[in-house]
GROMACS .gro file of C-alpha atoms in nm:
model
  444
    1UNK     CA    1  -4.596   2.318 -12.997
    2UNK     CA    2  -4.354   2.044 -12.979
    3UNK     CA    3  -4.016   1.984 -12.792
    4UNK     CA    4  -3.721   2.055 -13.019
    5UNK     CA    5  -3.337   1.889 -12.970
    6UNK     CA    6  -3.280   2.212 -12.756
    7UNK     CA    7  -3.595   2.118 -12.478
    8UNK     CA    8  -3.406   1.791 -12.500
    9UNK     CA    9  -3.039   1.876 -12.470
   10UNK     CA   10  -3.158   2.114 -12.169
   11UNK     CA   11  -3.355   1.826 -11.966
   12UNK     CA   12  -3.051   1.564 -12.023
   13UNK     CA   13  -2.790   1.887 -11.903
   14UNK     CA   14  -3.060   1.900 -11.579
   15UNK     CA   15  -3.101   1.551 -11.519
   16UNK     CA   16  -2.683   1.501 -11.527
   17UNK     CA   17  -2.651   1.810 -11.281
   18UNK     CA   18  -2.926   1.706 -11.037
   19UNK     CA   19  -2.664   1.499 -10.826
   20UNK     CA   20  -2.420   1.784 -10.844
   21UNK     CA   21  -2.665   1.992 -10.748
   22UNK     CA   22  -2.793   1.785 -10.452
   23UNK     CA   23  -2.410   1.749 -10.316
   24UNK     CA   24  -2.348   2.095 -10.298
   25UNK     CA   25  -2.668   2.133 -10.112
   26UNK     CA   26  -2.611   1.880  -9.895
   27UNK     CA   27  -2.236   2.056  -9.809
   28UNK     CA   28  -2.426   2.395  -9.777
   29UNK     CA   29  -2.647   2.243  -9.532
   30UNK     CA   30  -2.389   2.102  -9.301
   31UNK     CA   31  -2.190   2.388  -9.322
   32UNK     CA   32  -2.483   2.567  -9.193
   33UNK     CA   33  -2.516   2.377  -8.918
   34UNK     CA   34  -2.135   2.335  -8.824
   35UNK     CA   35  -2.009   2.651  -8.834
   36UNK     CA   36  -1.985   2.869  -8.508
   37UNK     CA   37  -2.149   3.180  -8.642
   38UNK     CA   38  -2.500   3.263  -8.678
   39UNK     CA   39  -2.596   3.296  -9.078
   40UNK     CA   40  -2.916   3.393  -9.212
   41UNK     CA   41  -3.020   3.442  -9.607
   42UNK     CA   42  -3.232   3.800  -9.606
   43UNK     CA   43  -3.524   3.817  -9.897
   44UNK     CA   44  -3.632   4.212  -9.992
   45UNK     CA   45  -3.970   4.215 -10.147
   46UNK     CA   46  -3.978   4.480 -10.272
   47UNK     CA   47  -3.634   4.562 -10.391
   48UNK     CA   48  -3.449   4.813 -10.289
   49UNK     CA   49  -3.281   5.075 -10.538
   50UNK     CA   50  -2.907   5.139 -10.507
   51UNK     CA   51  -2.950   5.470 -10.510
   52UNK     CA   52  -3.206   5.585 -10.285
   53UNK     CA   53  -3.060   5.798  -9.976
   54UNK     CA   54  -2.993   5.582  -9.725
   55UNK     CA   55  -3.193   5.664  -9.468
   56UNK     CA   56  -3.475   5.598  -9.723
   57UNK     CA   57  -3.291   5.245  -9.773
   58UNK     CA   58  -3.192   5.187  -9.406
   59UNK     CA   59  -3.619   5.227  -9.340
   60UNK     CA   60  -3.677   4.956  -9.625
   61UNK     CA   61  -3.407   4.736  -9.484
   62UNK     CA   62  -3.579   4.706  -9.180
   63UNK     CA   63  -3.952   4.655  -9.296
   64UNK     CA   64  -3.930   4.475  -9.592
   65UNK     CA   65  -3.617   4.233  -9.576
   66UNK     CA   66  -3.731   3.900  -9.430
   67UNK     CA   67  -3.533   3.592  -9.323
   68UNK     CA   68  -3.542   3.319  -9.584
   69UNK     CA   69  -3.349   3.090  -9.395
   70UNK     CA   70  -3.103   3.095  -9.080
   71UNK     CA   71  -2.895   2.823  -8.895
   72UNK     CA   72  -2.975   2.713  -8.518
   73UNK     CA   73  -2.676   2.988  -8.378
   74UNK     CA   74  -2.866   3.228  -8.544
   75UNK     CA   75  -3.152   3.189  -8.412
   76UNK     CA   76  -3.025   3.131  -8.069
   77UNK     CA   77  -2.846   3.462  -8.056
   78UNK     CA   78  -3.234   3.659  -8.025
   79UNK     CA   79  -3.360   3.325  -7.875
   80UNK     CA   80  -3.538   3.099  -8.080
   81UNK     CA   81  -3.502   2.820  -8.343
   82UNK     CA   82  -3.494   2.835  -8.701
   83UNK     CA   83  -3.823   2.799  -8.768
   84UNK     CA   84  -3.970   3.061  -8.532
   85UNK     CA   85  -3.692   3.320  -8.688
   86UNK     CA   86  -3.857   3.258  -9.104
   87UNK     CA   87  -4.069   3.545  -9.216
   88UNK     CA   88  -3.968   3.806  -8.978
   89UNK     CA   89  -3.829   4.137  -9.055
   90UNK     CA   90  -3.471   4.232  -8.926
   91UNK     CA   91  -3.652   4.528  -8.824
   92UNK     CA   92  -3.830   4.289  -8.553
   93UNK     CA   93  -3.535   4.207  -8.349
   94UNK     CA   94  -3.341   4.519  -8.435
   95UNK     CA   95  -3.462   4.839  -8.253
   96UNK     CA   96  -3.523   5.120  -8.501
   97UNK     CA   97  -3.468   5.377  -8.254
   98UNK     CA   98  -3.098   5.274  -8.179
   99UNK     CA   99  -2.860   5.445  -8.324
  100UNK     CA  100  -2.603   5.185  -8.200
  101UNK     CA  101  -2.770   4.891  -8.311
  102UNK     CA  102  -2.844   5.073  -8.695
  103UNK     CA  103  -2.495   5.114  -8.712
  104UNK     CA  104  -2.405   4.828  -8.894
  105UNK     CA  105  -2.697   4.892  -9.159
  106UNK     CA  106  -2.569   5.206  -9.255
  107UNK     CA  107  -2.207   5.068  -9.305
  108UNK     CA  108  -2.347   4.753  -9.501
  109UNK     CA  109  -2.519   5.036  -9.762
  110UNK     CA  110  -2.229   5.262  -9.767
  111UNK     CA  111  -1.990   4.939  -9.868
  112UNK     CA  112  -2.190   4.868 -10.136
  113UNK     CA  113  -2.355   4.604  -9.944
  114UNK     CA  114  -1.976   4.419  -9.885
  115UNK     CA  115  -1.968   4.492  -9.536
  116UNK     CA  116  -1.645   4.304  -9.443
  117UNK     CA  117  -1.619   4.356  -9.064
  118UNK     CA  118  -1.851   4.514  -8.772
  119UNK     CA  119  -1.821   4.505  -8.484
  120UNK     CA  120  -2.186   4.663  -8.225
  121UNK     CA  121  -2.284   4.679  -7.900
  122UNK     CA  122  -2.636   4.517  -7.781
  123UNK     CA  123  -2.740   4.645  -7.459
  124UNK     CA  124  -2.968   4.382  -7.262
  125UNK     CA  125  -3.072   4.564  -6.964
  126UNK     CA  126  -2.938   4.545  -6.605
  127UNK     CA  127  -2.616   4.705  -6.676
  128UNK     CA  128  -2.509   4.411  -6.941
  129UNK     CA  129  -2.402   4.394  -7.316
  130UNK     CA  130  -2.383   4.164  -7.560
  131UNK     CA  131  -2.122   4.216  -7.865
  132UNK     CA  132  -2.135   4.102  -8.241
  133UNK     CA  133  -1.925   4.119  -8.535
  134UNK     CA  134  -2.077   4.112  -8.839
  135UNK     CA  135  -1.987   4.049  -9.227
  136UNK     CA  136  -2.260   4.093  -9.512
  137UNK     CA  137  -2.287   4.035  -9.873
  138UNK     CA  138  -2.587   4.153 -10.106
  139UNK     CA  139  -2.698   4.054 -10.404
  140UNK     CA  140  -2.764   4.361 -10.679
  141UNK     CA  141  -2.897   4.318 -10.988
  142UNK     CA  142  -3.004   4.565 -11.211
  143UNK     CA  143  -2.946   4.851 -10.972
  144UNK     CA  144  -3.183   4.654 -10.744
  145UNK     CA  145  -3.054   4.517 -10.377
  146UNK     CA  146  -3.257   4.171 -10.386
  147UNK     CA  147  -3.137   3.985 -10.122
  148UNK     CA  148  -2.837   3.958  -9.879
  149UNK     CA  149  -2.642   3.707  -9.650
  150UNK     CA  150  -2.580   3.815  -9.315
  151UNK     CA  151  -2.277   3.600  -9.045
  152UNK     CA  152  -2.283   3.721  -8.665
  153UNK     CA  153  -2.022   3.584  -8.455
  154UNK     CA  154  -2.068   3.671  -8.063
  155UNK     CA  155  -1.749   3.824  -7.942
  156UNK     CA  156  -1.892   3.898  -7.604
  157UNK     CA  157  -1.581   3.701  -7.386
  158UNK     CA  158  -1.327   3.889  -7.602
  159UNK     CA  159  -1.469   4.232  -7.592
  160UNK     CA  160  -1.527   4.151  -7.186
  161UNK     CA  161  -1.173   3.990  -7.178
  162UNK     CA  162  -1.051   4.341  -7.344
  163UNK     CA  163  -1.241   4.566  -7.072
  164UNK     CA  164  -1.113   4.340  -6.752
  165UNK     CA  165  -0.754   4.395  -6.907
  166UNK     CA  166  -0.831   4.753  -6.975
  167UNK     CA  167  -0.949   4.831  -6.585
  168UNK     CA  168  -0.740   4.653  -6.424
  169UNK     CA  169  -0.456   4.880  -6.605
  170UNK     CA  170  -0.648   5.216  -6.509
  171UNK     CA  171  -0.644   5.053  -6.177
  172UNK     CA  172  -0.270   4.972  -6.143
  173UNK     CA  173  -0.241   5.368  -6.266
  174UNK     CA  174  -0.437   5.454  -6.023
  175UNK     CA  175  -0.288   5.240  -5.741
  176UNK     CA  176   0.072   5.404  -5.869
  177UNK     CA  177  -0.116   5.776  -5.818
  178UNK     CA  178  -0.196   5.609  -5.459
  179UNK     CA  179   0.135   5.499  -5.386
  180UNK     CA  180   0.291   5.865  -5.439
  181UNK     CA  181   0.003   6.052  -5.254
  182UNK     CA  182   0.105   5.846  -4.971
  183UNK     CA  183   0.450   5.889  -4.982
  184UNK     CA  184   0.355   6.271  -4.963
  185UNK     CA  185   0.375   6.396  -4.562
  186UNK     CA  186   0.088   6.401  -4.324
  187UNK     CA  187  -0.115   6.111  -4.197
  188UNK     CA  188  -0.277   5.836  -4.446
  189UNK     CA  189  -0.623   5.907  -4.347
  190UNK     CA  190  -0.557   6.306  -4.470
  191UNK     CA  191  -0.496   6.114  -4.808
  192UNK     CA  192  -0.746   5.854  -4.799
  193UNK     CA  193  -1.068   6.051  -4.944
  194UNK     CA  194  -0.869   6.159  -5.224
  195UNK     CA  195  -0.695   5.791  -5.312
  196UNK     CA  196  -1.031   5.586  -5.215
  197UNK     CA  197  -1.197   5.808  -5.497
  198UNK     CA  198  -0.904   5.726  -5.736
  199UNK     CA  199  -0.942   5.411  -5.725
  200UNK     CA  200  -1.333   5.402  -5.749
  201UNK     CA  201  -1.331   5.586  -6.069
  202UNK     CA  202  -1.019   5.345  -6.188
  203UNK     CA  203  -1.273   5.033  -6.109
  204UNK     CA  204  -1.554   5.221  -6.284
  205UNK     CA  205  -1.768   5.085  -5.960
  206UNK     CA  206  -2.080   5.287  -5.804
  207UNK     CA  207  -1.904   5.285  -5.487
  208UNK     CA  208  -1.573   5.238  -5.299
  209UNK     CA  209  -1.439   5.271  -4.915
  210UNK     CA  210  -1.192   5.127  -4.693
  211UNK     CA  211  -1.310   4.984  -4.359
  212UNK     CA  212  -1.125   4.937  -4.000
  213UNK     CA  213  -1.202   4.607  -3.831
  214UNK     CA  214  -1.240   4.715  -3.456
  215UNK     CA  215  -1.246   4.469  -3.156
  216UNK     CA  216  -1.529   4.516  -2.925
  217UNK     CA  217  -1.549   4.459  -2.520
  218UNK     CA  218  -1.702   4.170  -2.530
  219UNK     CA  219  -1.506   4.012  -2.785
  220UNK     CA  220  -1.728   4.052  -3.080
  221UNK     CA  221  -1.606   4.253  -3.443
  222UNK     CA  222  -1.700   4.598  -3.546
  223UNK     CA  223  -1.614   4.745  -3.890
  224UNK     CA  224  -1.536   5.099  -3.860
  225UNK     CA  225  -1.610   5.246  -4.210
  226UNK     CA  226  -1.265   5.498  -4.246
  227UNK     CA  227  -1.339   5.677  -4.624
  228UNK     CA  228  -1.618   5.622  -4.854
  229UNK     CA  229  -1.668   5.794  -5.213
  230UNK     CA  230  -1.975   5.732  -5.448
  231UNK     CA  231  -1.997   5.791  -5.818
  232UNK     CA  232  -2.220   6.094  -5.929
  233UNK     CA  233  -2.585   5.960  -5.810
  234UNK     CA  234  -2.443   5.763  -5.536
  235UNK     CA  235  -2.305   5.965  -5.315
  236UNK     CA  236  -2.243   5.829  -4.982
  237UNK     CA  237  -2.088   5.991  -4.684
  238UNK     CA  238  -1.853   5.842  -4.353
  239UNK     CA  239  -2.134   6.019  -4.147
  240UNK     CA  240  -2.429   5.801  -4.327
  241UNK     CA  241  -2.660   5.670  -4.094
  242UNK     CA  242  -2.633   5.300  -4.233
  243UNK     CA  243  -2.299   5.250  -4.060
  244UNK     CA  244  -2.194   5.541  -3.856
  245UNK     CA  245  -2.045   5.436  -3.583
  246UNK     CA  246  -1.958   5.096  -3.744
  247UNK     CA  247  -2.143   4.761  -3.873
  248UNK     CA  248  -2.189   4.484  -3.649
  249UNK     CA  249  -2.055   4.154  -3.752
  250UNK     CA  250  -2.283   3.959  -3.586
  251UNK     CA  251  -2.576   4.190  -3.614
  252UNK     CA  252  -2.545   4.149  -4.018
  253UNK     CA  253  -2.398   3.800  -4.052
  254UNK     CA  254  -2.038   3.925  -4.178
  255UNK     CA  255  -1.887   3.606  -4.001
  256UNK     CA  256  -1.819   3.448  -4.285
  257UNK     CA  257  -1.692   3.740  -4.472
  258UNK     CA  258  -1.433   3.832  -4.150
  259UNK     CA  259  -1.314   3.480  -4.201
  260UNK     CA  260  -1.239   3.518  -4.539
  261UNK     CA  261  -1.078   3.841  -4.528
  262UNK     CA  262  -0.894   3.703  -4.219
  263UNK     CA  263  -0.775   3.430  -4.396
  264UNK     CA  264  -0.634   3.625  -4.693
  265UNK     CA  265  -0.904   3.527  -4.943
  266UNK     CA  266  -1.077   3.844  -5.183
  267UNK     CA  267  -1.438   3.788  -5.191
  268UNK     CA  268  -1.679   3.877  -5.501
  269UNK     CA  269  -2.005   3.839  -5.507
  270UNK     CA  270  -2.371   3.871  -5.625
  271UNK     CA  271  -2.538   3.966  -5.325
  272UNK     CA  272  -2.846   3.757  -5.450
  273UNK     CA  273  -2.607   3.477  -5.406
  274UNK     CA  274  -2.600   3.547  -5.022
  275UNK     CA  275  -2.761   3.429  -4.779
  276UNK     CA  276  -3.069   3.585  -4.643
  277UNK     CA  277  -2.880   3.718  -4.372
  278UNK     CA  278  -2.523   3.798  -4.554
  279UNK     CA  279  -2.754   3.992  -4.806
  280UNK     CA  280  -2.883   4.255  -4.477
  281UNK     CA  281  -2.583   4.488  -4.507
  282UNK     CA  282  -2.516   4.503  -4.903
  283UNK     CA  283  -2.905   4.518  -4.964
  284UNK     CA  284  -2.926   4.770  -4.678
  285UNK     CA  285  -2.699   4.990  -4.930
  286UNK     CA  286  -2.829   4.941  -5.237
  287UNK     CA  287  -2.588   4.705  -5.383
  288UNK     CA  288  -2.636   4.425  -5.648
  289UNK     CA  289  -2.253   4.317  -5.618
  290UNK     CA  290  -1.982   4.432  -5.447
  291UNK     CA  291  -1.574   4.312  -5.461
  292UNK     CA  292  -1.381   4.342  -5.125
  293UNK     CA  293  -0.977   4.270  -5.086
  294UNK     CA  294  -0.785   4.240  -4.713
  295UNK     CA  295  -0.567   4.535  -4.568
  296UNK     CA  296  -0.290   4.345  -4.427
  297UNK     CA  297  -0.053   4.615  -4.168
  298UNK     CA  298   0.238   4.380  -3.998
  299UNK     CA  299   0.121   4.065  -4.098
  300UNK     CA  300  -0.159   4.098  -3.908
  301UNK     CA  301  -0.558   4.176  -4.104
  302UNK     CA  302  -0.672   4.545  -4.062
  303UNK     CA  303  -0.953   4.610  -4.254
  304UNK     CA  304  -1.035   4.602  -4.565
  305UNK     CA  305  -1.084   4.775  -4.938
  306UNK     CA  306  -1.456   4.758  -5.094
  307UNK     CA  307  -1.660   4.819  -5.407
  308UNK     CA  308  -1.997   4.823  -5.451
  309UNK     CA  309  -2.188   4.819  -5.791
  310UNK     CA  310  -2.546   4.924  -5.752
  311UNK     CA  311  -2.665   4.948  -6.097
  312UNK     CA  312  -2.633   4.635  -6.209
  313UNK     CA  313  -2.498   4.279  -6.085
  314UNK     CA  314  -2.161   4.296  -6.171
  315UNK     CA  315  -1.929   4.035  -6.216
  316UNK     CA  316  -1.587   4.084  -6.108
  317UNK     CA  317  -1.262   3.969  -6.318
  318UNK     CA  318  -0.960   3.784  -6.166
  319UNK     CA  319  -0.737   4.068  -6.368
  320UNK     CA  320  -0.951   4.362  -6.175
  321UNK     CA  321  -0.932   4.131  -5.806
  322UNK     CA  322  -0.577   4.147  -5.853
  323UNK     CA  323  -0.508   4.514  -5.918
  324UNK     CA  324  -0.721   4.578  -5.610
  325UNK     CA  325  -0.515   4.359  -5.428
  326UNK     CA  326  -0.183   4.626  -5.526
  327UNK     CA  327  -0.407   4.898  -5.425
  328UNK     CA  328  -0.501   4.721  -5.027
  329UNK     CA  329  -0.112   4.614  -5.033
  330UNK     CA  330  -0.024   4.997  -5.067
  331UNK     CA  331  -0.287   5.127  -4.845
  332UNK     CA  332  -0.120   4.835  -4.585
  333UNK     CA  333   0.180   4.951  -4.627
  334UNK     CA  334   0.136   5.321  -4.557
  335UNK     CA  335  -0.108   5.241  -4.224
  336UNK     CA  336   0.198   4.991  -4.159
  337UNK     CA  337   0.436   5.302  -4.252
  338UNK     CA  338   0.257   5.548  -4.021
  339UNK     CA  339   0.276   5.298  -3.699
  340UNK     CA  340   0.622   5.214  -3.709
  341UNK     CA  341   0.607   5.591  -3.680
  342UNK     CA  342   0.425   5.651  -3.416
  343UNK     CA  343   0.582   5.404  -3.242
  344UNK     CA  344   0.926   5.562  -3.324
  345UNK     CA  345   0.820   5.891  -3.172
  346UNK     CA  346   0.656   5.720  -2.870
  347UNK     CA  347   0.993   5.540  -2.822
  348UNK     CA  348   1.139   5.873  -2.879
  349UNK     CA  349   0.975   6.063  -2.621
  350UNK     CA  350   1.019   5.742  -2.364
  351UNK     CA  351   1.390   5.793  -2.386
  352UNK     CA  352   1.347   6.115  -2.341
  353UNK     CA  353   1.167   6.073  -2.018
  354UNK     CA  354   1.416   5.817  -1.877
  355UNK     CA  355   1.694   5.982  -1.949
  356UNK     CA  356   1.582   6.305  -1.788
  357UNK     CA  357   1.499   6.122  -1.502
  358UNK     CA  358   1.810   5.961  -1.490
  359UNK     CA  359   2.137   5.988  -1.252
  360UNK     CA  360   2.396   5.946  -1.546
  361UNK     CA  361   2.471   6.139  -1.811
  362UNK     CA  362   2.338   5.996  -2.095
  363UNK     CA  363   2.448   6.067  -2.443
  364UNK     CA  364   2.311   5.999  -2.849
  365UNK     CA  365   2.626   5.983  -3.115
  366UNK     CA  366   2.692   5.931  -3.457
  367UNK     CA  367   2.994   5.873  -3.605
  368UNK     CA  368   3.176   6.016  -3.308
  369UNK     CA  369   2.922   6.316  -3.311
  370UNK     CA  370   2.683   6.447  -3.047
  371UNK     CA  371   2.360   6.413  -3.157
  372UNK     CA  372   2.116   6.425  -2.852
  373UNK     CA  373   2.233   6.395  -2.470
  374UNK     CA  374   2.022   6.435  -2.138
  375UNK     CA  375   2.046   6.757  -1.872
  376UNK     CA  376   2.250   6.550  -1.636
  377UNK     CA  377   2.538   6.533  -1.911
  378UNK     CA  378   2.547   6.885  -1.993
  379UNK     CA  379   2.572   6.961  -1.641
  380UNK     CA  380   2.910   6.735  -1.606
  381UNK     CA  381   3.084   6.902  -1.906
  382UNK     CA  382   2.964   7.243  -1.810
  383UNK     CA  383   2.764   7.350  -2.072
  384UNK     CA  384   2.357   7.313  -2.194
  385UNK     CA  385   2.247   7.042  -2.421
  386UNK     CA  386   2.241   7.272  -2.679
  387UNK     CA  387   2.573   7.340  -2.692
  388UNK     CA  388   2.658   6.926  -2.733
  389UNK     CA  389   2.462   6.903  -3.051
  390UNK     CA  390   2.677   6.870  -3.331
  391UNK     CA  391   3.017   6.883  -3.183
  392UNK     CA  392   3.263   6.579  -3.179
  393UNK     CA  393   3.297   6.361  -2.864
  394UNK     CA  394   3.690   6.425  -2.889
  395UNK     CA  395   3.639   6.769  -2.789
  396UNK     CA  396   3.502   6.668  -2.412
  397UNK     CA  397   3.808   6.412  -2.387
  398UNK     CA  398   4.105   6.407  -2.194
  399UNK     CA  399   4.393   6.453  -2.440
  400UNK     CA  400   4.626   6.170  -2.396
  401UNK     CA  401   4.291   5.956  -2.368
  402UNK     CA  402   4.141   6.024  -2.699
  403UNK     CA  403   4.284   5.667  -2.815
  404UNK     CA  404   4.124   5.504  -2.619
  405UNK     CA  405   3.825   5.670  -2.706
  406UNK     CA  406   3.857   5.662  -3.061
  407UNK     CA  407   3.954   5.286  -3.051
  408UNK     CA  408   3.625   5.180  -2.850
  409UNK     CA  409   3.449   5.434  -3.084
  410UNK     CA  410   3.608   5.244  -3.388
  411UNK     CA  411   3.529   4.900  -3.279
  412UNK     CA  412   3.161   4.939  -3.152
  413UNK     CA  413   3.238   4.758  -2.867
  414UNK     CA  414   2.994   4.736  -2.596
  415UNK     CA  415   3.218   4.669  -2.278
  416UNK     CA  416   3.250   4.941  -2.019
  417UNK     CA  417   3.565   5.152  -2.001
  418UNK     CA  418   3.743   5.425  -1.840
  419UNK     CA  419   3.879   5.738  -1.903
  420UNK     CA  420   3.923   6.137  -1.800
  421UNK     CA  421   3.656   6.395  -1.936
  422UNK     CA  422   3.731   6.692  -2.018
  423UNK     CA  423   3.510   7.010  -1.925
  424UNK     CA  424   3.430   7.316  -2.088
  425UNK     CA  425   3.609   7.531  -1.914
  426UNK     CA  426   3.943   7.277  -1.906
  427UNK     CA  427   3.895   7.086  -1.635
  428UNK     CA  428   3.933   6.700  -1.648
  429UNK     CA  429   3.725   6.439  -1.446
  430UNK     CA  430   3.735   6.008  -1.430
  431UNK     CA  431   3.396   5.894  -1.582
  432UNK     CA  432   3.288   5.492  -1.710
  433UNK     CA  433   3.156   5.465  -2.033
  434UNK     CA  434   2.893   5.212  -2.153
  435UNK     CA  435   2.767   5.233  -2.513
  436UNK     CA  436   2.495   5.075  -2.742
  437UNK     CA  437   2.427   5.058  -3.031
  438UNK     CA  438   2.058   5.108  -3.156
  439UNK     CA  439   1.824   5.276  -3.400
  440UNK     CA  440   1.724   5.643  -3.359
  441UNK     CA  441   1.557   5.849  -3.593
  442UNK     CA  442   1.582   5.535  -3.882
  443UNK     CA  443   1.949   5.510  -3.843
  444UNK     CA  444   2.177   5.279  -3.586
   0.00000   0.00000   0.00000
């Protein structure tokens, strides 16, 4: 048999398209190894029907489609190189008994095998994921899937990005549920199992509590554990026998932490990134990370708010660290709330000491109104305290000296003055008047 013009025209055609040829190769093969996502050219031997069930095709998929060729970001995304990844099934680096990771499969057959965008979770143990997008394109001929291109681009940050933004809302909501439980009457410790919880959940941590800082005799630091909560499977309890009674400082090497806390500063860690001795406490509960931010009452450092993650070594996001810092600053302010209250009554009862235990008659007004007053007061005017409350001061005044009442009244003035008093029963008597002005009750 002998070559015709045809055989000729053909080998000339190939000869001129050889450079072509060799160009566009050359582009394909930078391109490969330029671009950001991982791309790998899948082979099916045999070839799969289009119209098989797809279970039937997702099984084929994964024993008989083998990598022809992949780029170095594809490789590194299941941790080798190129030429480790040729000849091996997906099904090798895809588990066949996840549901999550078949996923995309089953939406690249139901496209048509034009699987635009998909996006899967790959858990890699210890509590971490790693997410991909992926776009495929098959080739069908005849009714007969041959081969297919698969891209992967690792959208881990994003995804992670997403879920920091994502808690720290829930934890803002939750640190808003906080603020109103507070506001609610009765102590903040009658609140503080309830909100602590809240804002566990919120954080999606294993663990939360709020902790005292207590000052011992001899000078040394004590924290004083005030409400704990643990998710379901890590329940922990204020009367645990790991720190009832309260943790040490120096027993546990929390020096550093105290100083930090002291100073204002959130800490997050890794508790393998302690020190030996920094690790006693945290290990001693069963964390693998933890995130604590300072309780600040008065300007002065209380305590502070904690989470502990002990499934997995968590890393903690500035956005979360700074919704738990909203949640400490409104457990602060109700502790800081609840003192100035205390304090109030204290003061409260103190007056009410002295000025039983006073000579004078001493007297509370408001707007020219009785509002407290001791015994010794009553007595001059002739009446019981109760019978003060409420009624004007004009109406204990001499007549023809209520102006100079009302104008000492008007003018808040502080100076002592005189004038005649008048009695329940009529009477008048000369009394000296000093007034003050201060708070009582949260007015002046």
């Amino acid at each position: 048999m002998t070559s015709g013009p045809d055989h000729a025209r053909e080998g000339t055609q190939a000869q001129a398209d050889a450079p072509a040829l060799e160009a566009w190769t050359d582009r394909y093969r930078s391109f490969l190894a330029l671009t950001g996502d991982g791309i790998a050219r899948f082979e099916l031997d045999p070839a799969i029907r289009v119209d098989d069930p797809e279970d039937e095709q997702v099984e084929r998929i994964l024993k008989h489609s083998r990598i022809a060729e992949c780029n170095e970001v594809f490789a590194r995304m299941y941790g080798r190189n190129p030429a480790e990844m040729t000849g091996h099934t997906i099904g090798d680096f895809v588990p066949s008994d996840d549901p999550a990771r078949l996923k995309g499969i089953r939406e690249f057959i139901r496209s048509r095998y034009r699987l635009v965008y998909s996006e899967e979770a790959h858990a890699l143990g210890e509590g971490s994921t790693r997410w991909i997008s992926g776009s495929a394109l098959g080739a069908v001929q005849d009714g007969f899937l041959h081969d297919y291109w698969l891209c992967l681009r690792d959208i881990t940050e994003r995804k992670r990005a997403e879920a920091d933004r994502e808690r720290g809302e829930r934890i803002l909501e939750a640190v808003a549920f906080c603020a109103a439980r507070l506001l609610q009457p009765g102590t903040w410790r009658s609140q503080a199992d309830e909100i602590v919880a809240q804002l566990g959940r919120a954080a999606g941590a294993a663990r939360a509590w709020v902790a005292e800082k207590e000052q011992e005799p001899d000078g040394s630091g004590r924290f004083v554990f005030r409400s704990v909560w643990g998710m379901p499977g890590w329940e922990v309890s204020i009367d645990d026998l790991r720190f009832r009674g309260g943790v040490s400082l120096a027993d546990f090497g929390l020096q550093r932490f105290e100083e930090d806390m002291q100073a204002g500063r959130s800490v997050a860690s890794l508790v393998r990134d302690l020190s030996d001795v920094e690790q006693s406490f945290p290990a001693r509960m069963g964390s693998k990370s933890f995130a604590a931010v300072p309780i600040f009452t008065g300007g002065k450092w209380w305590g502070f708010l904690g989470f502990g993650e002990t499934r997995y070594e968590r890393e903690w996001s500035a956005p979360e660290i700074e919704a738990l810092k909203a949640a400490a600053a409104v457990v602060g302010a109700a502790i800081e709330r609840e003192r100035a209250h205390e304090a109030l009554r204290e003061s409260e009862e103190r007056f009410k000491r002295l000025s039983g235990a006073a000579f004078e008659g001493i007297a509370i007004t408001e707007a020219g109104t009785f509002v407290d007053a001791n015994e010794q007061l009553a007595g001059m005017l002739g009446c019981q305290v109760a019978d003060l409350i409420g009624r004007p001061v004009g109406e204990f005044v001499a007549p023809e000296d209520q102006e100079i009442v009302e104008g000492h009244l008007q003018a808040h003035s502080e100076e002592p003055y005189h004038h005649r008093a008048r009695r329940s029963d009529g009477s008048l008597f000369p009394v000296e008047v000093r007034a003050r002005s201060l708070p009582y009750r949260g007015r002046t």
